[in-house]
């Protein structure tokens, strides 16, 4: 099985983001995660030449911050009896 590679139309825009940051993508835009280390990921964002990417306007971590992570179970997981004791 071959993996599809994104169609690169120009050099990537290199950004650093905290792990878990949501990035909304429009038409003909692809993102590759190249590295992840200590809660940060190196992303390469590819966009058509006709599209301008403004990092200050499009990438706002403060607006995407949901606060500290909360331990949540997967929908199919069940809680262990030991974790219900107080």
C-alpha atoms as a PDB file:
ATOM      1  CA  UNK A   1       0.000   0.000   0.000  1.00  0.00           C
ATOM      2  CA  UNK A   2       1.502   3.322  -1.007  1.00  0.00           C
ATOM      3  CA  UNK A   3       1.070   6.484   1.022  1.00  0.00           C
ATOM      4  CA  UNK A   4      -0.175   9.549  -0.785  1.00  0.00           C
ATOM      5  CA  UNK A   5       2.120  12.546  -0.647  1.00  0.00           C
ATOM      6  CA  UNK A   6       0.629  16.044  -0.653  1.00  0.00           C
ATOM      7  CA  UNK A   7       1.007  18.083  -3.813  1.00  0.00           C
ATOM      8  CA  UNK A   8       3.549  20.781  -2.994  1.00  0.00           C
ATOM      9  CA  UNK A   9       3.016  24.000  -4.915  1.00  0.00           C
ATOM     10  CA  UNK A  10       5.675  26.078  -3.138  1.00  0.00           C
ATOM     11  CA  UNK A  11       8.061  25.988  -0.191  1.00  0.00           C
ATOM     12  CA  UNK A  12       6.395  25.205   3.131  1.00  0.00           C
ATOM     13  CA  UNK A  13       5.513  27.753   5.772  1.00  0.00           C
ATOM     14  CA  UNK A  14       7.308  26.495   8.887  1.00  0.00           C
ATOM     15  CA  UNK A  15       5.424  26.992  12.168  1.00  0.00           C
ATOM     16  CA  UNK A  16       5.836  25.737  15.709  1.00  0.00           C
ATOM     17  CA  UNK A  17       2.714  24.841  17.667  1.00  0.00           C
ATOM     18  CA  UNK A  18       1.922  23.325  21.029  1.00  0.00           C
ATOM     19  CA  UNK A  19       0.832  19.705  20.762  1.00  0.00           C
ATOM     20  CA  UNK A  20      -2.929  19.424  20.503  1.00  0.00           C
ATOM     21  CA  UNK A  21      -3.450  22.815  18.840  1.00  0.00           C
ATOM     22  CA  UNK A  22      -6.318  22.726  16.346  1.00  0.00           C
ATOM     23  CA  UNK A  23      -5.470  24.135  12.934  1.00  0.00           C
ATOM     24  CA  UNK A  24      -8.354  24.785  10.551  1.00  0.00           C
ATOM     25  CA  UNK A  25      -7.460  24.102   6.914  1.00  0.00           C
ATOM     26  CA  UNK A  26      -9.139  25.513   3.793  1.00  0.00           C
ATOM     27  CA  UNK A  27      -9.115  24.375   0.161  1.00  0.00           C
ATOM     28  CA  UNK A  28      -5.909  22.937  -1.299  1.00  0.00           C
ATOM     29  CA  UNK A  29      -3.995  23.270   1.978  1.00  0.00           C
ATOM     30  CA  UNK A  30      -2.088  20.365   3.518  1.00  0.00           C
ATOM     31  CA  UNK A  31      -0.146  20.017   6.769  1.00  0.00           C
ATOM     32  CA  UNK A  32       2.715  17.628   7.488  1.00  0.00           C
ATOM     33  CA  UNK A  33       3.935  17.033  11.042  1.00  0.00           C
ATOM     34  CA  UNK A  34       7.689  16.577  10.823  1.00  0.00           C
ATOM     35  CA  UNK A  35       8.703  16.448  14.493  1.00  0.00           C
ATOM     36  CA  UNK A  36       7.099  16.355  17.906  1.00  0.00           C
ATOM     37  CA  UNK A  37       9.200  16.932  21.013  1.00  0.00           C
ATOM     38  CA  UNK A  38       8.365  18.134  24.527  1.00  0.00           C
ATOM     39  CA  UNK A  39       4.799  19.155  23.800  1.00  0.00           C
ATOM     40  CA  UNK A  40       5.578  20.983  20.545  1.00  0.00           C
ATOM     41  CA  UNK A  41       5.285  19.878  16.932  1.00  0.00           C
ATOM     42  CA  UNK A  42       7.022  21.192  13.820  1.00  0.00           C
ATOM     43  CA  UNK A  43       4.421  21.631  11.080  1.00  0.00           C
ATOM     44  CA  UNK A  44       5.002  22.254   7.399  1.00  0.00           C
ATOM     45  CA  UNK A  45       1.982  23.985   5.883  1.00  0.00           C
ATOM     46  CA  UNK A  46       1.620  23.856   2.096  1.00  0.00           C
ATOM     47  CA  UNK A  47      -0.758  26.247   0.315  1.00  0.00           C
ATOM     48  CA  UNK A  48      -1.321  27.348  -3.301  1.00  0.00           C
ATOM     49  CA  UNK A  49       0.671  30.355  -4.523  1.00  0.00           C
ATOM     50  CA  UNK A  50      -2.538  32.361  -4.810  1.00  0.00           C
ATOM     51  CA  UNK A  51      -3.204  32.013  -1.062  1.00  0.00           C
ATOM     52  CA  UNK A  52      -1.588  34.319   1.485  1.00  0.00           C
ATOM     53  CA  UNK A  53      -1.010  32.883   4.946  1.00  0.00           C
ATOM     54  CA  UNK A  54      -0.903  35.442   7.745  1.00  0.00           C
ATOM     55  CA  UNK A  55       0.442  33.661  10.837  1.00  0.00           C
ATOM     56  CA  UNK A  56      -0.733  36.373  13.243  1.00  0.00           C
ATOM     57  CA  UNK A  57      -4.315  36.242  12.010  1.00  0.00           C
ATOM     58  CA  UNK A  58      -4.678  32.533  11.165  1.00  0.00           C
ATOM     59  CA  UNK A  59      -2.629  31.008  13.972  1.00  0.00           C
ATOM     60  CA  UNK A  60      -3.803  32.255  17.373  1.00  0.00           C
ATOM     61  CA  UNK A  61      -2.855  29.753  20.114  1.00  0.00           C
ATOM     62  CA  UNK A  62      -4.446  31.924  22.833  1.00  0.00           C
ATOM     63  CA  UNK A  63      -7.844  31.581  21.135  1.00  0.00           C
ATOM     64  CA  UNK A  64      -7.412  27.818  20.686  1.00  0.00           C
ATOM     65  CA  UNK A  65      -6.332  27.139  24.268  1.00  0.00           C
ATOM     66  CA  UNK A  66      -8.857  24.933  26.051  1.00  0.00           C
ATOM     67  CA  UNK A  67      -6.963  25.102  29.327  1.00  0.00           C
ATOM     68  CA  UNK A  68      -5.224  22.219  31.050  1.00  0.00           C
ATOM     69  CA  UNK A  69      -5.878  18.760  29.702  1.00  0.00           C
ATOM     70  CA  UNK A  70      -8.492  16.725  31.471  1.00  0.00           C
ATOM     71  CA  UNK A  71      -8.135  12.978  31.708  1.00  0.00           C
ATOM     72  CA  UNK A  72     -11.078  11.666  29.730  1.00  0.00           C
ATOM     73  CA  UNK A  73     -11.928   8.079  28.939  1.00  0.00           C
ATOM     74  CA  UNK A  74     -12.289   6.820  25.409  1.00  0.00           C
ATOM     75  CA  UNK A  75     -15.951   6.135  24.571  1.00  0.00           C
ATOM     76  CA  UNK A  76     -15.333   2.368  24.581  1.00  0.00           C
ATOM     77  CA  UNK A  77     -13.285   2.397  27.813  1.00  0.00           C
ATOM     78  CA  UNK A  78     -14.665   1.500  31.200  1.00  0.00           C
ATOM     79  CA  UNK A  79     -13.576   3.002  34.490  1.00  0.00           C
ATOM     80  CA  UNK A  80     -11.587   0.719  36.779  1.00  0.00           C
ATOM     81  CA  UNK A  81     -12.984   0.056  40.286  1.00  0.00           C
ATOM     82  CA  UNK A  82      -9.771   1.377  41.908  1.00  0.00           C
ATOM     83  CA  UNK A  83     -10.214   4.807  40.335  1.00  0.00           C
ATOM     84  CA  UNK A  84     -13.728   5.242  41.764  1.00  0.00           C
ATOM     85  CA  UNK A  85     -12.575   4.995  45.408  1.00  0.00           C
ATOM     86  CA  UNK A  86     -12.084   8.246  47.287  1.00  0.00           C
END
